[in-house]
Coordinates of N, CA, C and O in Angstrom, one line a residue:
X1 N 28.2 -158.6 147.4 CA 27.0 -157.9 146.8 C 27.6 -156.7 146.1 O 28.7 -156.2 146.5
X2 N 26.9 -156.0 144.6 CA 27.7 -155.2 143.9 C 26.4 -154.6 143.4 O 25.4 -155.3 143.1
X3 N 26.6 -152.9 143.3 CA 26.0 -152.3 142.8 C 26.6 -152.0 141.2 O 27.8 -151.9 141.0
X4 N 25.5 -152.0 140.2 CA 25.5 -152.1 138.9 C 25.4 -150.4 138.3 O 24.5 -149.7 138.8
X5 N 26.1 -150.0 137.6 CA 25.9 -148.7 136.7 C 25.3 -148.7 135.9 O 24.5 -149.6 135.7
X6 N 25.3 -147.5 134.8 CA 24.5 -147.6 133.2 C 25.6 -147.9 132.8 O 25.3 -147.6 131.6
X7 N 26.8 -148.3 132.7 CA 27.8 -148.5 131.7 C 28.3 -150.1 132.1 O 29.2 -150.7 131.6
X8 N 27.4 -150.7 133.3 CA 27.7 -152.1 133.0 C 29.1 -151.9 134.5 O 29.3 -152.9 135.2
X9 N 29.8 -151.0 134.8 CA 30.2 -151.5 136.1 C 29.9 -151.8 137.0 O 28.7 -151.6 137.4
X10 N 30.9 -152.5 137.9 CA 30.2 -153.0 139.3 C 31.0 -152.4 140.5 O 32.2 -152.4 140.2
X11 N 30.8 -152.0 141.4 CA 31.2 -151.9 142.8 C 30.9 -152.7 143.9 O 29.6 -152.8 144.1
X12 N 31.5 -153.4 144.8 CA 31.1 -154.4 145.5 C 30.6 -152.8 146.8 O 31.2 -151.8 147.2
X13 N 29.0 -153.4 147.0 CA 29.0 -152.8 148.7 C 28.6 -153.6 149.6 O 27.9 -153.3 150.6
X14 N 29.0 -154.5 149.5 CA 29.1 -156.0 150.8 C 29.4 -157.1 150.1 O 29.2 -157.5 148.9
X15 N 30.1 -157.9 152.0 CA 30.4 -159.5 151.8 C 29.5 -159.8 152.3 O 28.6 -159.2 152.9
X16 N 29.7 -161.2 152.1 CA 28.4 -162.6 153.2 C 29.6 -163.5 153.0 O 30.4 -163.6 152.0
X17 N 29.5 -164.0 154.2 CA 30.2 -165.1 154.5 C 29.7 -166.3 155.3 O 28.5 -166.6 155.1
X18 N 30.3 -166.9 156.1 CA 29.6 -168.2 157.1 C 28.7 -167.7 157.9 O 27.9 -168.5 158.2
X19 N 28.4 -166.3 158.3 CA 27.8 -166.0 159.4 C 26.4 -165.2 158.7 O 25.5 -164.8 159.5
X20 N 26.3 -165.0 157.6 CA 25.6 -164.0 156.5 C 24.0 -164.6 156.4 O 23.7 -165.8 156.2
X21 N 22.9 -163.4 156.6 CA 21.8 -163.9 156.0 C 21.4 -162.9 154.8 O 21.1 -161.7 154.9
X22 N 21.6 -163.9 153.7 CA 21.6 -163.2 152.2 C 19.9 -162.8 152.0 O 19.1 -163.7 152.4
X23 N 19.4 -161.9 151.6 CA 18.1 -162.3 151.0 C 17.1 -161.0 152.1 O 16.0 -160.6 151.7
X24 N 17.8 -160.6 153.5 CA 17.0 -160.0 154.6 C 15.8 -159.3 154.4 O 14.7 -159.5 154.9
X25 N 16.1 -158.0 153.2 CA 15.6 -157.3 153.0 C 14.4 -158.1 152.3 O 13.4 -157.8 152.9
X26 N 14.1 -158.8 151.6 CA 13.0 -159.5 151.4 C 12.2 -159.9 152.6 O 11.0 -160.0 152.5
X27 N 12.7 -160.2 153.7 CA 11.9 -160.6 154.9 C 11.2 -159.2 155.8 O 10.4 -159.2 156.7
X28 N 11.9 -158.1 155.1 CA 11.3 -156.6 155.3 C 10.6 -156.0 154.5 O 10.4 -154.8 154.6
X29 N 9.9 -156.7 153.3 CA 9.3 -156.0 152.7 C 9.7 -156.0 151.4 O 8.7 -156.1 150.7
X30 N 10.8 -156.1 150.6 CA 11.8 -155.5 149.9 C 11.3 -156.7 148.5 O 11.4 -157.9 148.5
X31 N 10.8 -155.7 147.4 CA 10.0 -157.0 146.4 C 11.1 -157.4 145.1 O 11.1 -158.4 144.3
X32 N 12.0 -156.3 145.1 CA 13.2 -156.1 144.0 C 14.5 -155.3 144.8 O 14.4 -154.2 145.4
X33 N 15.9 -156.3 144.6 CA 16.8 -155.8 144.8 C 17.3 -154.9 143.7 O 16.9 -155.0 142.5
X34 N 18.0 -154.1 144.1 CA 19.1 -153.0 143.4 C 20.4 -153.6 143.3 O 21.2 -153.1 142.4
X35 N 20.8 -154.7 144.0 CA 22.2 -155.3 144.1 C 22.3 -156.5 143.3 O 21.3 -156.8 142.8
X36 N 23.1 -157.2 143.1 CA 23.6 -158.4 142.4 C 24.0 -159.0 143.8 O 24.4 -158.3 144.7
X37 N 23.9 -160.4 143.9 CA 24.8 -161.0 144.9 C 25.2 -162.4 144.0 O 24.6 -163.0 143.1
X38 N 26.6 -162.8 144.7 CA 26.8 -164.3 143.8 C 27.9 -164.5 144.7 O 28.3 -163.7 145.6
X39 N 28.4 -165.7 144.4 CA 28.9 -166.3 145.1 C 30.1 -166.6 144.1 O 30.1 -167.4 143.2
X40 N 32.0 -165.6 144.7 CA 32.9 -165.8 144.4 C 33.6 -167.0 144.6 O 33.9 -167.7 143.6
X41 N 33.8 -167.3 146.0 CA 34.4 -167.9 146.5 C 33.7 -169.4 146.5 O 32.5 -169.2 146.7
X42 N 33.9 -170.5 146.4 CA 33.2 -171.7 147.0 C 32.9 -171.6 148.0 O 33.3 -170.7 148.8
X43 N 31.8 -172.8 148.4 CA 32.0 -172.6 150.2 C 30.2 -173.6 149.8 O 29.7 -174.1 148.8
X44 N 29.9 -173.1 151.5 CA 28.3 -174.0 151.3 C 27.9 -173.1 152.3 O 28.6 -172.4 153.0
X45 N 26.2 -173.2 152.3 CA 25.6 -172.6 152.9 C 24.3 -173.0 152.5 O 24.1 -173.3 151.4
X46 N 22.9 -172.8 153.9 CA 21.9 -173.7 153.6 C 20.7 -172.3 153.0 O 21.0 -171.1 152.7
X47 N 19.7 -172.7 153.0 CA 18.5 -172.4 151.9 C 17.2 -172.5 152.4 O 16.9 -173.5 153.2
X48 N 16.6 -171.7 152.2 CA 14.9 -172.6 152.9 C 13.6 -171.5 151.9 O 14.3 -170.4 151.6
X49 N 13.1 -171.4 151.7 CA 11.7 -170.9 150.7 C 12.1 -169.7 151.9 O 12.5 -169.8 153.0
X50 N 11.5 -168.2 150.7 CA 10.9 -167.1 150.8 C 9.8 -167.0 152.4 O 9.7 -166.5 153.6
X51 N 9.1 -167.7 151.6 CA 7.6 -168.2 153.0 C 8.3 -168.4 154.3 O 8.3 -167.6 155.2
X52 N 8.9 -169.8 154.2 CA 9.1 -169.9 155.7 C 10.3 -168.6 156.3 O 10.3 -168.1 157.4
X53 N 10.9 -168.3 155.6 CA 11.8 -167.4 156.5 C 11.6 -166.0 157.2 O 12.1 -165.3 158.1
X54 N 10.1 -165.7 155.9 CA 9.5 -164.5 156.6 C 8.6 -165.1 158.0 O 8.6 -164.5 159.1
X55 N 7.8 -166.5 157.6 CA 7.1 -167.2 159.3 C 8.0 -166.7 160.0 O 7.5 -166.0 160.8
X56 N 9.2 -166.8 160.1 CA 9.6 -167.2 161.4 C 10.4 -165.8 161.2 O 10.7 -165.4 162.4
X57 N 10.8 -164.9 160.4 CA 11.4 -163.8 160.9 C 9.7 -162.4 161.6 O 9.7 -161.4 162.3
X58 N 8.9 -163.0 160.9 CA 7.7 -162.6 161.4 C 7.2 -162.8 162.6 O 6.3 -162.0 163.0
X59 N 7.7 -164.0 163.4 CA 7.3 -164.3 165.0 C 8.1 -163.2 166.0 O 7.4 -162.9 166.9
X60 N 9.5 -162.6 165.9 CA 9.5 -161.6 166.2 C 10.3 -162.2 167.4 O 9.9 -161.8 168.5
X61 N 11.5 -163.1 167.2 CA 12.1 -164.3 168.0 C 13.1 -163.8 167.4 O 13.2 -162.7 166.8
X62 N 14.4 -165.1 167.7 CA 16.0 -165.0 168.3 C 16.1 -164.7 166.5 O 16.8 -163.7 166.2
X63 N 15.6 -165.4 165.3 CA 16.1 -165.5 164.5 C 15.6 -164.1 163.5 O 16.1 -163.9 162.4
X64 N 14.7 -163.2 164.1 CA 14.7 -161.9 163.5 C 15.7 -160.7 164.6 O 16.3 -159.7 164.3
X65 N 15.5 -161.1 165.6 CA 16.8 -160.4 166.6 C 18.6 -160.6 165.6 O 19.6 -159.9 166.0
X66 N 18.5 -161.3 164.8 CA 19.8 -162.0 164.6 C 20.0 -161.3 163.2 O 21.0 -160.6 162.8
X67 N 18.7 -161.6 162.8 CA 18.5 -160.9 161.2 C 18.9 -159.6 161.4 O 19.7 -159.1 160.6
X68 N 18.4 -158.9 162.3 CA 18.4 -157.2 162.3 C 19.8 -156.8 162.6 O 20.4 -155.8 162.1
X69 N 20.5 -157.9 163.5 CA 21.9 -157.4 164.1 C 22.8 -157.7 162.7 O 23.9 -157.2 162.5
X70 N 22.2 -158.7 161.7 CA 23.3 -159.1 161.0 C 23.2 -157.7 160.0 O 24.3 -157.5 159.4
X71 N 22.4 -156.9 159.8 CA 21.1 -156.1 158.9 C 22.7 -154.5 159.2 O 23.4 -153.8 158.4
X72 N 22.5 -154.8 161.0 CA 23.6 -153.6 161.3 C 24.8 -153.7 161.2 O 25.4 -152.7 161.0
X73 N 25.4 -154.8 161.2 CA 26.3 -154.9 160.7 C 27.2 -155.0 159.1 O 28.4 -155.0 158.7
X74 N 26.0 -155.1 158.5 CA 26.3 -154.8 157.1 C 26.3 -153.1 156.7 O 27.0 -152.5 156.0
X75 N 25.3 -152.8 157.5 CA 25.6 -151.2 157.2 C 26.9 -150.8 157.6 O 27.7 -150.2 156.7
X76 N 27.3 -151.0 158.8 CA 28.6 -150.8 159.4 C 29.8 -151.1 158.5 O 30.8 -150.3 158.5
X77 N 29.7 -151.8 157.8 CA 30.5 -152.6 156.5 C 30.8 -152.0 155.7 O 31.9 -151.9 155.4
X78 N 29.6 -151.3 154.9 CA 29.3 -150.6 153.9 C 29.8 -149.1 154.2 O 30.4 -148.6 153.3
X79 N 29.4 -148.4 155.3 CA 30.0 -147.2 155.7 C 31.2 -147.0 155.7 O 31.7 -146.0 155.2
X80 N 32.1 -148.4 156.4 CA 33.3 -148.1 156.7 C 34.3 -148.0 155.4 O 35.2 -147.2 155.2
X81 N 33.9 -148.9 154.6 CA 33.9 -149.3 152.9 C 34.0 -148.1 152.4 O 35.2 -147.8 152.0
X82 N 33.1 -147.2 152.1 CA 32.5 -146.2 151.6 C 33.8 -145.0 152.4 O 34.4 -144.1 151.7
X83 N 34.0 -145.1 153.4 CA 35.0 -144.3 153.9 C 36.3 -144.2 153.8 O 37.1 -143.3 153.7
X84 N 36.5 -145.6 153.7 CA 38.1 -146.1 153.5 C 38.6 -146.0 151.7 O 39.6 -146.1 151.1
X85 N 37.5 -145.9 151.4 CA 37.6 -146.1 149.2 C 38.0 -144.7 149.5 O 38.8 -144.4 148.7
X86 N 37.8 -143.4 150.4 CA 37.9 -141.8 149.8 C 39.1 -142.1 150.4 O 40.0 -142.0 149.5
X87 N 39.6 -142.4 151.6 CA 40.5 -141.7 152.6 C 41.7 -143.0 152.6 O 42.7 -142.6 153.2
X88 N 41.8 -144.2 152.0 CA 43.1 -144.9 152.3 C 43.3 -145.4 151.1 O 42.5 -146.0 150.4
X89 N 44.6 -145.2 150.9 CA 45.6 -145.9 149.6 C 45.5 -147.1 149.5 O 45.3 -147.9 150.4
X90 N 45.6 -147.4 147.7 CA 44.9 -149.0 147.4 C 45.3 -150.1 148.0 O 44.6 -151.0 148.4
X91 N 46.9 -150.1 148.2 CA 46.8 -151.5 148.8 C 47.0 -151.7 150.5 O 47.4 -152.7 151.1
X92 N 46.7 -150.7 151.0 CA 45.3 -150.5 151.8 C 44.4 -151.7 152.5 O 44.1 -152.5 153.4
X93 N 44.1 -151.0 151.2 CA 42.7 -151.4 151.1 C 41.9 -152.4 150.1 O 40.7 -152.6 149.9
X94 N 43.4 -153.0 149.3 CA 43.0 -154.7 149.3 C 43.5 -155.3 150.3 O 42.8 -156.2 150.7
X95 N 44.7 -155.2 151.2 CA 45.3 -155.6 151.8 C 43.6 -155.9 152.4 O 43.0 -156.9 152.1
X96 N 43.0 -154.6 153.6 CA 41.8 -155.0 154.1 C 41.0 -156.0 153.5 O 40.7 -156.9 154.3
X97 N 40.4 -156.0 152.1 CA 39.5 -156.9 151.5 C 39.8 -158.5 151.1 O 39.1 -159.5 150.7
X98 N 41.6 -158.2 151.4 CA 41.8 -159.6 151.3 C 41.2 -160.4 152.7 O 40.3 -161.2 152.7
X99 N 42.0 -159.9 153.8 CA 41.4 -160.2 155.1 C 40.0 -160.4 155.8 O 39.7 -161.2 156.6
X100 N 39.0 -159.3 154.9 CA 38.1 -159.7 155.3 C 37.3 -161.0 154.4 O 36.4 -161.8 154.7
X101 N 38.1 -160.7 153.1 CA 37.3 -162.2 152.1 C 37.7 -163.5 152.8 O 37.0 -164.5 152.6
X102 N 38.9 -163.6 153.6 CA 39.7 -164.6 154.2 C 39.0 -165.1 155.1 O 38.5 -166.2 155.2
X103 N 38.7 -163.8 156.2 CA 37.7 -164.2 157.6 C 36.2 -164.7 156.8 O 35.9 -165.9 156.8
X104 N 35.8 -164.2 156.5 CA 34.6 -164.8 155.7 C 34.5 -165.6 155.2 O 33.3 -166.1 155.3
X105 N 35.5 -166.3 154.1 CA 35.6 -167.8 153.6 C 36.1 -168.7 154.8 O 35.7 -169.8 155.1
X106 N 36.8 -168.0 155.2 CA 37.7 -168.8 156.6 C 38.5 -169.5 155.5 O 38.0 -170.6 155.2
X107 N 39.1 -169.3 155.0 CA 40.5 -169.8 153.9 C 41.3 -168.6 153.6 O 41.0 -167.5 153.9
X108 N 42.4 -169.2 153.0 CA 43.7 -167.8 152.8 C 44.0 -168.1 151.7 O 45.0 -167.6 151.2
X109 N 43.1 -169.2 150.8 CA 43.6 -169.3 149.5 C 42.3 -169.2 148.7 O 41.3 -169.7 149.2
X110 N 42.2 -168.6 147.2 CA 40.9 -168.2 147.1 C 41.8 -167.9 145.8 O 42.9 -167.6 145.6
X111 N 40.2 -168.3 144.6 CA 39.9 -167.8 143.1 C 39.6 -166.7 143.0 O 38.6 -166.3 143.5
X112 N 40.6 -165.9 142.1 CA 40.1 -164.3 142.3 C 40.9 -163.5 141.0 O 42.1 -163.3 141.0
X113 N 40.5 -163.2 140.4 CA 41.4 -162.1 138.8 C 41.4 -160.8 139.5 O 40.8 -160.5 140.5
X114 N 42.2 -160.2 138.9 CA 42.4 -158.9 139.5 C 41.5 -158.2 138.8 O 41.4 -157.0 139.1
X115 N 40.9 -158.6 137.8 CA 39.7 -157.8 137.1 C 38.7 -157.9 138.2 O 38.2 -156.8 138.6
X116 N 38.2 -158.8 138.7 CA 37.0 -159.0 139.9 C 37.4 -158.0 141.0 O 36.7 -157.0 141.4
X117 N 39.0 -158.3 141.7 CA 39.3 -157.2 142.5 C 38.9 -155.8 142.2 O 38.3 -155.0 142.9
X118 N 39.4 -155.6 141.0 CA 39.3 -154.3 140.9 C 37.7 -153.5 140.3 O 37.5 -152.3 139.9
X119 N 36.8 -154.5 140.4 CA 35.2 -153.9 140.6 C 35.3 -153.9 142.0 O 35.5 -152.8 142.6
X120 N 35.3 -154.9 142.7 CA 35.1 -154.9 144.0 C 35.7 -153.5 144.8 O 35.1 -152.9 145.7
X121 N 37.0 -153.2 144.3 CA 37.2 -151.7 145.5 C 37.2 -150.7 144.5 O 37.7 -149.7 145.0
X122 N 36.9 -150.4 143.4 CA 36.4 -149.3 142.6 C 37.3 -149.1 141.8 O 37.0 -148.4 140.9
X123 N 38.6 -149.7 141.8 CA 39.5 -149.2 141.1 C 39.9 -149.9 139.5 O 39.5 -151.0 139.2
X124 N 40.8 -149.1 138.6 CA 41.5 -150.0 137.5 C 41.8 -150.8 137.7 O 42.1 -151.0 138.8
X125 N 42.1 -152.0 136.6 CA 42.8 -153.5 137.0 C 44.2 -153.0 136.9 O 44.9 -153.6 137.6
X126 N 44.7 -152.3 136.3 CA 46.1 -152.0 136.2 C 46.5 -151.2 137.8 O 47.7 -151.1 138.3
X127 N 45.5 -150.7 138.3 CA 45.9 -149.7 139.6 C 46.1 -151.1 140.6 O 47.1 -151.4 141.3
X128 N 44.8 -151.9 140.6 CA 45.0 -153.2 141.6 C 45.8 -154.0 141.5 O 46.0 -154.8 142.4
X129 N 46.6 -153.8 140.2 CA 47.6 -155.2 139.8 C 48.9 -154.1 140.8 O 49.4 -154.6 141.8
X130 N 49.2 -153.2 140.4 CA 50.0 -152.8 141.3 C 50.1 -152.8 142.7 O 51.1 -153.1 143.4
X131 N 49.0 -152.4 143.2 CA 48.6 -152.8 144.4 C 49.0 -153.9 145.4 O 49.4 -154.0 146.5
X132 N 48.4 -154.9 144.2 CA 48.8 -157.0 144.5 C 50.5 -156.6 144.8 O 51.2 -156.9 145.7
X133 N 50.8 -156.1 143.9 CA 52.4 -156.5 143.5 C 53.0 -156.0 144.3 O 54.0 -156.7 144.5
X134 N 53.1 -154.8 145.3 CA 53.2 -154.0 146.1 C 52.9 -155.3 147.6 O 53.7 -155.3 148.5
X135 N 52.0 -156.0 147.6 CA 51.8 -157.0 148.6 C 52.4 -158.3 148.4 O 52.3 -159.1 149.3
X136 N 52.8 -158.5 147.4 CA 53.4 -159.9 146.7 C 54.9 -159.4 146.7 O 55.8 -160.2 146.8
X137 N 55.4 -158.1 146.5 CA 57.1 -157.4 147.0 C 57.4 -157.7 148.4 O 58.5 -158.0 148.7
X138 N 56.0 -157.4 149.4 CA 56.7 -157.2 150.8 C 56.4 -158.8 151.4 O 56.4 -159.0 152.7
X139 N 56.3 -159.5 150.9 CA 56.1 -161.5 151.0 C 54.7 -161.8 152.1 O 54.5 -162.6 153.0
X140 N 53.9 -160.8 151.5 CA 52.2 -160.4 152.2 C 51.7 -162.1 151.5 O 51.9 -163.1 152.1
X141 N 51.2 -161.8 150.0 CA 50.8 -162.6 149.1 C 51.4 -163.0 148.2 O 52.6 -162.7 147.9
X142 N 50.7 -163.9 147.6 CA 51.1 -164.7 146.2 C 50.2 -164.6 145.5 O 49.1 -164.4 146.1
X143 N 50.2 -164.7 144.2 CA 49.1 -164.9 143.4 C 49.8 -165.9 141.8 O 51.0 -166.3 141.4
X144 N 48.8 -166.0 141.4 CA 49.3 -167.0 140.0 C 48.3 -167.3 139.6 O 47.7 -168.2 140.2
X145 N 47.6 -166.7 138.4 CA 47.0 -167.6 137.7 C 45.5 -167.5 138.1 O 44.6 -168.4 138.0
X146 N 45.4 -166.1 138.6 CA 44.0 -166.2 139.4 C 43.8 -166.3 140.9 O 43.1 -165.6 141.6
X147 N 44.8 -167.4 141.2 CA 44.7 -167.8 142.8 C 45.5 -166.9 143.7 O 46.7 -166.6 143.5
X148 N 44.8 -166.6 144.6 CA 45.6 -165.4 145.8 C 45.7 -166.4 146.6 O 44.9 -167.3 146.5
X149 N 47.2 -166.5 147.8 CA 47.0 -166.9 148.7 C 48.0 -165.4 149.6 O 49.0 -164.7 149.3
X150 N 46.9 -165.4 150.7 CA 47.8 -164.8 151.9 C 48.9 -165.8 152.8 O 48.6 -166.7 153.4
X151 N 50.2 -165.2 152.5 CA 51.1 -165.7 153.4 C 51.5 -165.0 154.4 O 52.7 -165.3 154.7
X152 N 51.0 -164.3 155.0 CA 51.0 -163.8 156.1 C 50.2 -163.3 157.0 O 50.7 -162.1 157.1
X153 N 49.3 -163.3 157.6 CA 48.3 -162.4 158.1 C 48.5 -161.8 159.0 O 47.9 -160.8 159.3
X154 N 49.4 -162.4 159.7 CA 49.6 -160.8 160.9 C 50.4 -159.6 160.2 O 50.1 -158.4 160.6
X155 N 51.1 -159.9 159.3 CA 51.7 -158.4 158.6 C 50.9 -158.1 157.4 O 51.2 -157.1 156.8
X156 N 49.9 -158.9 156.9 CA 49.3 -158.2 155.9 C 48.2 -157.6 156.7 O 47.5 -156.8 156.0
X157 N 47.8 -157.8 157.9 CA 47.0 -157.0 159.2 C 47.4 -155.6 159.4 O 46.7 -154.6 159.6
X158 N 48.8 -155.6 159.3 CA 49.7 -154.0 159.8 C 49.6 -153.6 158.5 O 49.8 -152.4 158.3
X159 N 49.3 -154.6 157.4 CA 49.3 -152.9 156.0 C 47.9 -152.5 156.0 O 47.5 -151.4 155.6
X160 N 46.8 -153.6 156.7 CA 45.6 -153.3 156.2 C 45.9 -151.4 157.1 O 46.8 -151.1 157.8
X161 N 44.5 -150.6 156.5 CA 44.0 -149.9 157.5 C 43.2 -149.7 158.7 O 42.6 -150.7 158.9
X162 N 43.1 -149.1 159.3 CA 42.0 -149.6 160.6 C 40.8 -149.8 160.3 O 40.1 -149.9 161.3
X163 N 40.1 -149.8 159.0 CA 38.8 -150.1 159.2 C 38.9 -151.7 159.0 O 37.9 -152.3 159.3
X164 N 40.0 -152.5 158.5 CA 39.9 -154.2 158.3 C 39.6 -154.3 160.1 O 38.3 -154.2 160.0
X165 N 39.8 -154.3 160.9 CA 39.3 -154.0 162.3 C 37.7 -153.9 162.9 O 37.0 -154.7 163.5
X166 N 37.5 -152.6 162.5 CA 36.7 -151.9 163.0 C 35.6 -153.1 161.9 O 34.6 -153.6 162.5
X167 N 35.7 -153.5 160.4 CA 34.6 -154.7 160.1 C 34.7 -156.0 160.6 O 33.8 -156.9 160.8
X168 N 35.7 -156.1 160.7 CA 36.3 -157.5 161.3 C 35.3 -157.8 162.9 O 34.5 -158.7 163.2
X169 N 35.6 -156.8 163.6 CA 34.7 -156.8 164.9 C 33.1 -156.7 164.7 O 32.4 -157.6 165.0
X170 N 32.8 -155.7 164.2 CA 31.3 -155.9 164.1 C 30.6 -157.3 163.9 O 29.9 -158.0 164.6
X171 N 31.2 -157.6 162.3 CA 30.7 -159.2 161.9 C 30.6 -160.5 162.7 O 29.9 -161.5 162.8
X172 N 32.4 -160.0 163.6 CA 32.4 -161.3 164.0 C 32.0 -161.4 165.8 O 32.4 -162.1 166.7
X173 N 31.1 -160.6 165.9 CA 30.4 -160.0 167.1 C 28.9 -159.7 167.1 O 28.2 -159.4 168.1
X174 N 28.5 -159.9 165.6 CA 27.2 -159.1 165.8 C 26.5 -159.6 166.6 O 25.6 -158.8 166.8
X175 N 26.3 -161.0 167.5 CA 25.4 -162.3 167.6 C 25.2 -161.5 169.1 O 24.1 -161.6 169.6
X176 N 26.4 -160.7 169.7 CA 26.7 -160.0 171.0 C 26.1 -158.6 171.4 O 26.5 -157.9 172.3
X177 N 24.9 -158.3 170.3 CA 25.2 -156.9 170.1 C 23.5 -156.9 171.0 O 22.9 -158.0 171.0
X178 N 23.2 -155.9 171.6 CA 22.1 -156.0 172.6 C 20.7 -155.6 172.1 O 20.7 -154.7 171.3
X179 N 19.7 -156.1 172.4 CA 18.3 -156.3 171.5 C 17.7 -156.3 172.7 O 16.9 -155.5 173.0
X180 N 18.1 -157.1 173.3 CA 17.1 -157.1 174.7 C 16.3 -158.7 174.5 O 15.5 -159.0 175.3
X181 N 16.6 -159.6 173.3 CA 16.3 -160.1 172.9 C 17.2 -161.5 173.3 O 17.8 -161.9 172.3
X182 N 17.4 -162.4 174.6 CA 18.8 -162.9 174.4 C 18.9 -164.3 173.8 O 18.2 -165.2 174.1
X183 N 20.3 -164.2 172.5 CA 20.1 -165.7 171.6 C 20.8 -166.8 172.2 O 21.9 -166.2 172.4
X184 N 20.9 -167.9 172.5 CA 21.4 -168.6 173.1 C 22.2 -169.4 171.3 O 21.7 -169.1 170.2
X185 N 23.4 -170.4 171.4 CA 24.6 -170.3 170.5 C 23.6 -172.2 170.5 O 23.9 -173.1 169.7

């Protein structure tokens, strides 16, 4: 998801991935987004009409308990994002965005320009290309031609910063998070 400027830039302020319900804030009310969402990566994921998802996020059951927790964990995402763009060095913090696009495709190999990278964490494509290269010196990544692959993820884990962590847990926990509501798997 990417917020849009008057000059036509984008900043990404969230992922979706396998676990992701795209669209929520329409099931709250929400008649026009502010965001762009699209879909980088391939992958699949299912679909169902506007109507039925508010029925049933409207009954006030496991699958709006699920919605709200996924709702918190995006904020969590977004904050930590928002924190880590002031306070940690870029390759950082692709290092992090690679990992988390990875956990969320569930793949280590992925279509990606360093022009897209570098909307997604705010920066120049010349600042991000150095960045990559800086992770493609220490034998983190590869790239060619568009395609990233991570070849390492336990040490491209030790360059991330601590917020690849601190999102990494939320997302991949939110289902655990207490409502009072309990979802069975």
């Amino acid at each position: 998801m990417t917020t849009t400027f008057s000059d036509g830039a984008q900043v990404e302020v969230g992922m979706f991935g396998y676990e992701s319900i795209i669209g929520v804030s329409a099931l709250m009310g929400t008649k026009r987004s502010l965001n762009r969402v699209y879909t980088q990566i391939a992958g699949h994921g299912y679909s169902c009409s506007l109507e039925a998802a508010r029925r049933e996020f409207n009954r006030g059951g496991v699958f709006q308990s699920l919605a709200l927790r996924y709702v918190q964990t995006q904020l969590v995402h977004a904050m930590q994002s928002a924190g880590c763009n002031a306070q940690h060095e870029v390759d950082q913090r692709l290092a992090r965005w690679l990992l988390i696009c990875a956990d969320r495709a569930q793949n280590t190999t992925y279509k990606m320009s360093h022009e897209f990278l570098a909307h997604m964490l705010g920066n120049s494509r010349p600042t991000v290309s150095q960045a990559a290269a800086i992770l493609k010196d220490e034998g983190l990544i590869e790239y060619t031609r568009g395609v990233i692959h991570i070849l390492d993820v336990s040490r491209l884990e030790a360059k991330a910063c601590e917020c690849y962590h601190v999102i990494k847990d939320h997302l991949d926990n939110y289902t655990e998070f207490d409502s009072g509501i309990p979802v069975q798997g």
